Each structure stands twice: as C-alpha cells, then as structure tokens.
C-alpha cells in the first residue's frame, strides 16, 4: 500500500502558498501508506508550480534502487499498486533494455513512455497511477479494472489536485456537501459513480483513463476495458475454473517480503 499526492497550479494564484502548506501537511499524514521511503518533487515552471509526493511500501525489490519517483527530463510517474504480469511485459517489450531496479514501477514507467495509455488494458494487477508529460503539459490518471486502489482529484480555476486519500482534495475544495451522494452513501455504503461526499471532488473511475492538460485545462475521459453485459450463459468447466484460480493466486503471491493469507468462511466470502 503506497500513496501519492500532488498538484499542478498556476504560480500567480493568490492561494499558491496555501496549496503548498496543505500539500506538505497531507504528504506527512500519508506516511502510513508508505513507511519505507518518502520523496517530494518540486518544480517551478514558467507559469505553473508542480508539487508531487510519494510514500513507498516495499513489496517488490527491497533494495534502495526502487526507492525513487521514476522520472526523466520529460515524464514523471506516481504509482500505487502491483503489476502482476510485469515480468511478462518486460520480456515481451523490453528484453534488450537495461533497468535500474527490479520493480514493477520501473517497468510501468517504461511501458507508459513507449505506448502512452493505448495498452493499459494489458496491465494485470491492482493499480492507480498518474503520469505527467512536461512537454505536452498532460497528466494521465488511471485505475485498475475493479478500482481496488483509490485515486481522488479536484479541479479548480488554478489547476488540478490529486491524492491517494481524499482529505487533501477535500481541503482544497469549498467543502460543500453533496446531498445526493450522502443519501446514496447512507443507503448503499458508497458514493455514486465518480462523485464523492464533497462537491467537485471526484474519483477516477475503475477501468478509466482521465487526461488533463494543465495548459488548456481540457479533460478527456476514456474507458480502456468494457464489461460485456450480454446474457449468454457459458457451460461451467471445473478444470478451467481451477486453473484460473491457481493462476490468479500465483500472481498475487509475487513478493520480496513475507506473504500472509487470510482464510474465512461464510456467505460474504
């Protein structure tokens, strides 16, 4: 469970010092998500201030080589999660490339630079990420198929603010309660679609990609995987099911740390 936080705001905003103070406060509060390593990136561009923070919990590659925000002169990646098939993707697309670490994060960094978001559907795992393109002034957000890893954002006239936890984005907003979302939450235990309990604070939806240009303030949302809603019934095959379950469990056990397994019974399980 890692965590990241950040914002891209106009430098001439009269709230710029307030944004930076809140960023630092919630970056420190987010330490519980990643107690093994923390890093901040602060960039002053001609018109924009970029502040990014990352807290890491080491699962794959416990060496210091993985303790970093992966970046180059053009791209910066913030990532929370695990890419279960990263070794297969490395062998498929980057067999001749050299890597600084053995992390799935570095593979994802190279993968997104090479393909953009055109092949996000090839990723298997649980993830939330933000990729910043300093040349095009784009920031791309995405989450896994079922939305296991959280990612919240808020857009106002100054820029965009985002975090693995909602509290930072809540603090930047006007803190206006969304009555419909609250009613929905009390009925079902979660908020509808991309909404949260606070107006103008949104969630990146599962299976979705949100692209935001911090120069033009244009947004574009696409779905990289569609769930078929047809009513075709397939004949149950116990052998296929067992193989799929075994394959899924094996992928979830990829780790350089000790692995614990919870076993439970009952209707809810």
Short mmCIF file of C-alpha atoms in Angstrom, two decimals:
data_model
loop_
_atom_site.label_atom_id
_atom_site.label_comp_id
_atom_site.label_asym_id
_atom_site.label_seq_id
_atom_site.Cartn_x
_atom_site.Cartn_y
_atom_site.Cartn_z
CA UNK A 1 0.00 0.00 0.00
CA UNK A 2 1.90 3.02 -1.28
CA UNK A 3 0.47 6.51 -1.62
CA UNK A 4 0.98 9.62 -3.70
CA UNK A 5 -0.18 13.20 -3.62
CA UNK A 6 0.32 16.25 -5.83
CA UNK A 7 -0.92 19.33 -7.58
CA UNK A 8 -0.19 21.47 -10.63
CA UNK A 9 -1.27 25.07 -10.10
CA UNK A 10 -0.79 28.47 -11.67
CA UNK A 11 2.11 30.25 -9.97
CA UNK A 12 0.30 33.59 -9.90
CA UNK A 13 -2.61 32.22 -7.84
CA UNK A 14 -3.20 34.11 -4.60
CA UNK A 15 -3.67 30.71 -2.90
CA UNK A 16 -0.34 29.22 -4.00
CA UNK A 17 1.26 29.37 -0.54
CA UNK A 18 -1.86 27.80 0.98
CA UNK A 19 -1.75 24.98 -1.56
CA UNK A 20 1.87 24.27 -0.69
CA UNK A 21 1.19 24.23 3.06
CA UNK A 22 -1.72 21.81 2.64
CA UNK A 23 0.33 19.63 0.32
CA UNK A 24 3.10 19.33 2.92
CA UNK A 25 0.63 18.65 5.73
CA UNK A 26 -1.20 15.85 3.93
CA UNK A 27 2.01 14.44 2.48
CA UNK A 28 3.24 13.85 6.04
CA UNK A 29 -0.17 12.47 7.07
CA UNK A 30 0.05 9.98 4.19
CA UNK A 31 3.20 8.42 5.62
CA UNK A 32 1.15 5.49 6.98
CA UNK A 33 0.57 4.32 3.40
CA UNK A 34 4.28 4.01 2.69
CA UNK A 35 6.53 3.91 5.76
CA UNK A 36 9.65 2.62 3.95
CA UNK A 37 10.53 5.64 1.79
CA UNK A 38 9.29 9.15 1.07
CA UNK A 39 10.18 11.64 -1.63
CA UNK A 40 8.96 15.01 -2.86
CA UNK A 41 9.43 16.68 -6.25
CA UNK A 42 9.05 20.45 -6.55
CA UNK A 43 9.22 22.10 -9.99
CA UNK A 44 8.84 25.78 -10.79
CA UNK A 45 7.88 26.23 -14.43
CA UNK A 46 7.22 29.48 -16.27
CA UNK A 47 3.52 29.55 -15.40
CA UNK A 48 2.96 26.56 -13.14
CA UNK A 49 4.09 25.18 -9.82
CA UNK A 50 4.28 21.37 -9.66
CA UNK A 51 4.41 19.60 -6.29
CA UNK A 52 4.48 15.81 -6.09
CA UNK A 53 4.89 13.42 -3.17
CA UNK A 54 5.34 9.66 -2.89
CA UNK A 55 5.32 7.31 0.10
CA UNK A 56 6.51 3.77 -0.60
CA UNK A 57 5.78 0.42 0.99
CA UNK A 58 8.33 -2.00 -0.42
CA UNK A 59 6.83 -5.21 -1.80
CA UNK A 60 8.95 -5.91 -4.88
CA UNK A 61 12.69 -5.10 -4.81
CA UNK A 62 13.52 -4.05 -1.28
CA UNK A 63 16.82 -2.52 -2.32
CA UNK A 64 17.41 1.23 -2.49
CA UNK A 65 17.22 1.05 -6.30
CA UNK A 66 13.43 1.11 -6.09
CA UNK A 67 13.30 4.00 -3.62
CA UNK A 68 12.57 6.83 -6.01
CA UNK A 69 9.97 8.65 -8.04
CA UNK A 70 10.74 7.38 -11.53
CA UNK A 71 11.26 10.36 -13.82
CA UNK A 72 13.32 11.77 -16.67
CA UNK A 73 13.52 15.15 -18.39
CA UNK A 74 10.00 14.77 -19.78
CA UNK A 75 7.98 12.25 -17.76
CA UNK A 76 7.22 11.71 -14.06
CA UNK A 77 5.35 8.68 -12.73
CA UNK A 78 3.49 8.35 -9.44
CA UNK A 79 2.27 4.81 -8.83
CA UNK A 80 0.42 2.85 -6.15
CA UNK A 81 -0.20 -0.87 -6.55
CA UNK A 82 1.22 -4.02 -8.08
CA UNK A 83 1.52 -5.08 -11.72
CA UNK A 84 1.26 -8.86 -11.52
CA UNK A 85 2.40 -9.53 -15.11
CA UNK A 86 5.30 -7.05 -15.12
CA UNK A 87 7.89 -9.77 -15.78
CA UNK A 88 5.98 -10.99 -18.84
CA UNK A 89 5.64 -7.43 -20.14
CA UNK A 90 9.34 -6.84 -19.55
CA UNK A 91 10.24 -9.94 -21.53
CA UNK A 92 7.72 -9.09 -24.28
CA UNK A 93 8.61 -5.42 -24.86
CA UNK A 94 11.89 -4.60 -23.12
CA UNK A 95 14.04 -7.72 -23.31
CA UNK A 96 17.06 -5.77 -24.57
CA UNK A 97 16.55 -2.76 -22.27
CA UNK A 98 18.55 -2.16 -19.10
CA UNK A 99 16.75 -1.48 -15.82
CA UNK A 100 17.94 0.32 -12.69
CA UNK A 101 15.77 -1.79 -10.40
CA UNK A 102 13.68 -4.94 -10.28
CA UNK A 103 10.45 -3.08 -9.51
CA UNK A 104 7.19 -3.24 -11.40
CA UNK A 105 7.13 0.56 -11.12
CA UNK A 106 10.09 0.98 -13.45
CA UNK A 107 8.51 -1.42 -15.93
CA UNK A 108 5.29 0.61 -15.83
CA UNK A 109 7.28 3.83 -16.34
CA UNK A 110 8.95 2.48 -19.49
CA UNK A 111 5.71 0.88 -20.67
CA UNK A 112 3.74 4.14 -20.46
CA UNK A 113 6.51 6.15 -22.14
CA UNK A 114 6.59 3.67 -25.01
CA UNK A 115 2.84 3.15 -25.52
CA UNK A 116 1.14 6.03 -23.74
CA UNK A 117 -2.22 4.80 -22.45
CA UNK A 118 -3.04 2.82 -25.61
CA UNK A 119 -2.17 -0.53 -23.97
CA UNK A 120 -3.22 -0.01 -20.37
CA UNK A 121 -5.61 -2.94 -20.87
CA UNK A 122 -2.55 -5.23 -20.95
CA UNK A 123 -1.77 -4.46 -17.32
CA UNK A 124 -2.82 -7.11 -14.83
CA UNK A 125 -2.96 -6.10 -11.21
CA UNK A 126 -4.26 -3.52 -8.82
CA UNK A 127 -3.07 -0.01 -9.52
CA UNK A 128 -3.61 3.71 -9.58
CA UNK A 129 -1.13 5.98 -11.32
CA UNK A 130 -0.51 9.49 -12.55
CA UNK A 131 1.87 10.11 -15.45
CA UNK A 132 2.94 13.70 -16.08
CA UNK A 133 4.17 14.74 -19.51
CA UNK A 134 6.05 18.01 -19.02
CA UNK A 135 6.41 18.59 -22.77
CA UNK A 136 2.74 18.24 -23.72
CA UNK A 137 1.61 19.55 -20.30
CA UNK A 138 -0.62 16.49 -19.90
CA UNK A 139 -1.30 14.45 -16.82
CA UNK A 140 -2.82 10.99 -17.26
CA UNK A 141 -4.64 9.21 -14.43
CA UNK A 142 -5.84 5.62 -14.42
CA UNK A 143 -7.08 2.88 -12.09
CA UNK A 144 -7.34 -0.89 -12.32
CA UNK A 145 -10.33 -2.84 -13.65
CA UNK A 146 -12.26 -3.02 -10.38
CA UNK A 147 -10.90 0.10 -8.69
CA UNK A 148 -9.03 -1.57 -5.82
CA UNK A 149 -6.58 1.31 -5.49
CA UNK A 150 -8.15 4.74 -4.77
CA UNK A 151 -7.42 7.99 -6.57
CA UNK A 152 -9.18 11.33 -5.99
CA UNK A 153 -8.90 14.65 -7.79
CA UNK A 154 -10.20 18.21 -7.70
CA UNK A 155 -10.04 20.77 -10.49
CA UNK A 156 -10.49 24.49 -9.94
CA UNK A 157 -9.53 27.68 -11.79
CA UNK A 158 -5.93 27.39 -10.58
CA UNK A 159 -5.20 23.81 -11.59
CA UNK A 160 -5.58 20.18 -10.56
CA UNK A 161 -5.06 18.50 -7.18
CA UNK A 162 -4.94 14.74 -6.61
CA UNK A 163 -4.16 12.14 -3.98
CA UNK A 164 -4.50 8.51 -2.95
CA UNK A 165 -6.52 9.84 0.01
CA UNK A 166 -9.49 12.16 -0.30
CA UNK A 167 -8.55 14.51 2.55
CA UNK A 168 -6.09 16.64 0.57
CA UNK A 169 -8.59 17.23 -2.25
CA UNK A 170 -11.35 17.92 0.29
CA UNK A 171 -9.17 20.59 1.92
CA UNK A 172 -8.62 22.39 -1.40
CA UNK A 173 -12.31 22.38 -2.33
CA UNK A 174 -15.06 24.65 -0.98
CA UNK A 175 -16.05 21.74 1.33
CA UNK A 176 -19.64 21.83 0.10
CA UNK A 177 -21.54 18.64 0.94
CA UNK A 178 -23.20 16.78 -1.94
CA UNK A 179 -26.66 15.82 -0.55
CA UNK A 180 -27.36 13.21 -3.23
CA UNK A 181 -24.03 11.48 -2.69
CA UNK A 182 -24.57 11.47 1.09
CA UNK A 183 -28.04 9.92 0.72
CA UNK A 184 -26.63 7.34 -1.68
CA UNK A 185 -23.78 6.56 0.72
CA UNK A 186 -26.11 6.01 3.69
CA UNK A 187 -28.26 3.68 1.58
CA UNK A 188 -25.57 1.63 -0.18
CA UNK A 189 -22.27 2.28 1.62
CA UNK A 190 -20.53 4.02 -1.29
CA UNK A 191 -20.95 7.13 -3.43
CA UNK A 192 -22.37 7.03 -6.98
CA UNK A 193 -20.07 6.83 -10.00
CA UNK A 194 -17.28 9.42 -9.89
CA UNK A 195 -18.85 11.50 -7.11
CA UNK A 196 -17.66 11.81 -3.51
CA UNK A 197 -19.34 13.27 -0.42
CA UNK A 198 -17.93 16.70 -1.33
CA UNK A 199 -18.96 18.57 -4.47
CA UNK A 200 -16.25 18.98 -7.15
CA UNK A 201 -14.05 16.29 -5.59
CA UNK A 202 -14.13 13.29 -7.90
CA UNK A 203 -12.83 9.74 -8.10
CA UNK A 204 -11.02 8.32 -11.10
CA UNK A 205 -13.38 5.54 -12.11
CA UNK A 206 -12.25 1.90 -12.40
CA UNK A 207 -11.18 0.89 -15.93
CA UNK A 208 -10.94 4.57 -16.85
CA UNK A 209 -8.28 6.96 -18.06
CA UNK A 210 -8.54 10.68 -17.41
CA UNK A 211 -6.26 13.02 -19.36
CA UNK A 212 -5.97 16.61 -18.18
CA UNK A 213 -3.96 19.31 -19.93
CA UNK A 214 -2.81 21.85 -17.35
CA UNK A 215 -2.14 24.47 -20.03
CA UNK A 216 -5.55 24.43 -21.75
CA UNK A 217 -7.48 22.92 -18.78
CA UNK A 218 -9.10 20.44 -21.19
CA UNK A 219 -10.09 16.99 -19.92
CA UNK A 220 -10.68 13.77 -21.81
CA UNK A 221 -12.04 10.57 -20.30
CA UNK A 222 -11.90 7.14 -21.91
CA UNK A 223 -12.62 3.58 -20.79
CA UNK A 224 -9.86 1.11 -21.57
CA UNK A 225 -11.89 -2.01 -20.74
CA UNK A 226 -15.61 -2.63 -21.20
CA UNK A 227 -17.51 -5.30 -19.31
CA UNK A 228 -19.87 -7.22 -21.64
CA UNK A 229 -23.45 -7.13 -20.41
CA UNK A 230 -24.87 -9.85 -22.65
CA UNK A 231 -26.82 -12.68 -21.04
CA UNK A 232 -25.01 -15.59 -22.67
CA UNK A 233 -24.55 -18.48 -20.29
CA UNK A 234 -21.40 -20.49 -20.63
CA UNK A 235 -21.12 -24.12 -19.64
CA UNK A 236 -19.34 -24.47 -16.33
CA UNK A 237 -15.92 -26.08 -16.60
CA UNK A 238 -14.37 -27.01 -13.26
CA UNK A 239 -10.91 -27.57 -14.73
CA UNK A 240 -10.78 -24.12 -16.37
CA UNK A 241 -12.01 -22.52 -13.14
CA UNK A 242 -9.36 -24.32 -11.07
CA UNK A 243 -6.59 -23.28 -13.50
CA UNK A 244 -7.76 -19.66 -13.47
CA UNK A 245 -7.89 -19.58 -9.67
CA UNK A 246 -4.43 -21.14 -9.37
CA UNK A 247 -3.00 -18.66 -11.88
CA UNK A 248 -4.59 -15.71 -10.04
CA UNK A 249 -3.29 -16.85 -6.64
CA UNK A 250 0.20 -17.40 -8.05
CA UNK A 251 0.28 -13.87 -9.48
CA UNK A 252 -0.86 -12.40 -6.15
CA UNK A 253 1.99 -14.14 -4.32
CA UNK A 254 4.74 -12.32 -6.25
CA UNK A 255 6.61 -10.52 -3.49
CA UNK A 256 10.04 -9.98 -1.97
CA UNK A 257 8.50 -9.81 1.51
CA UNK A 258 6.68 -12.33 3.66
CA UNK A 259 3.18 -13.19 2.43
CA UNK A 260 0.17 -13.69 4.69
CA UNK A 261 -3.07 -15.36 3.65
CA UNK A 262 -6.45 -14.79 5.29
CA UNK A 263 -8.89 -17.67 5.21
CA UNK A 264 -12.54 -17.16 6.10
CA UNK A 265 -15.88 -18.77 5.54
CA UNK A 266 -19.48 -17.66 5.39
CA UNK A 267 -21.92 -16.21 2.92
CA UNK A 268 -20.00 -12.96 2.46
CA UNK A 269 -16.84 -14.85 1.48
#
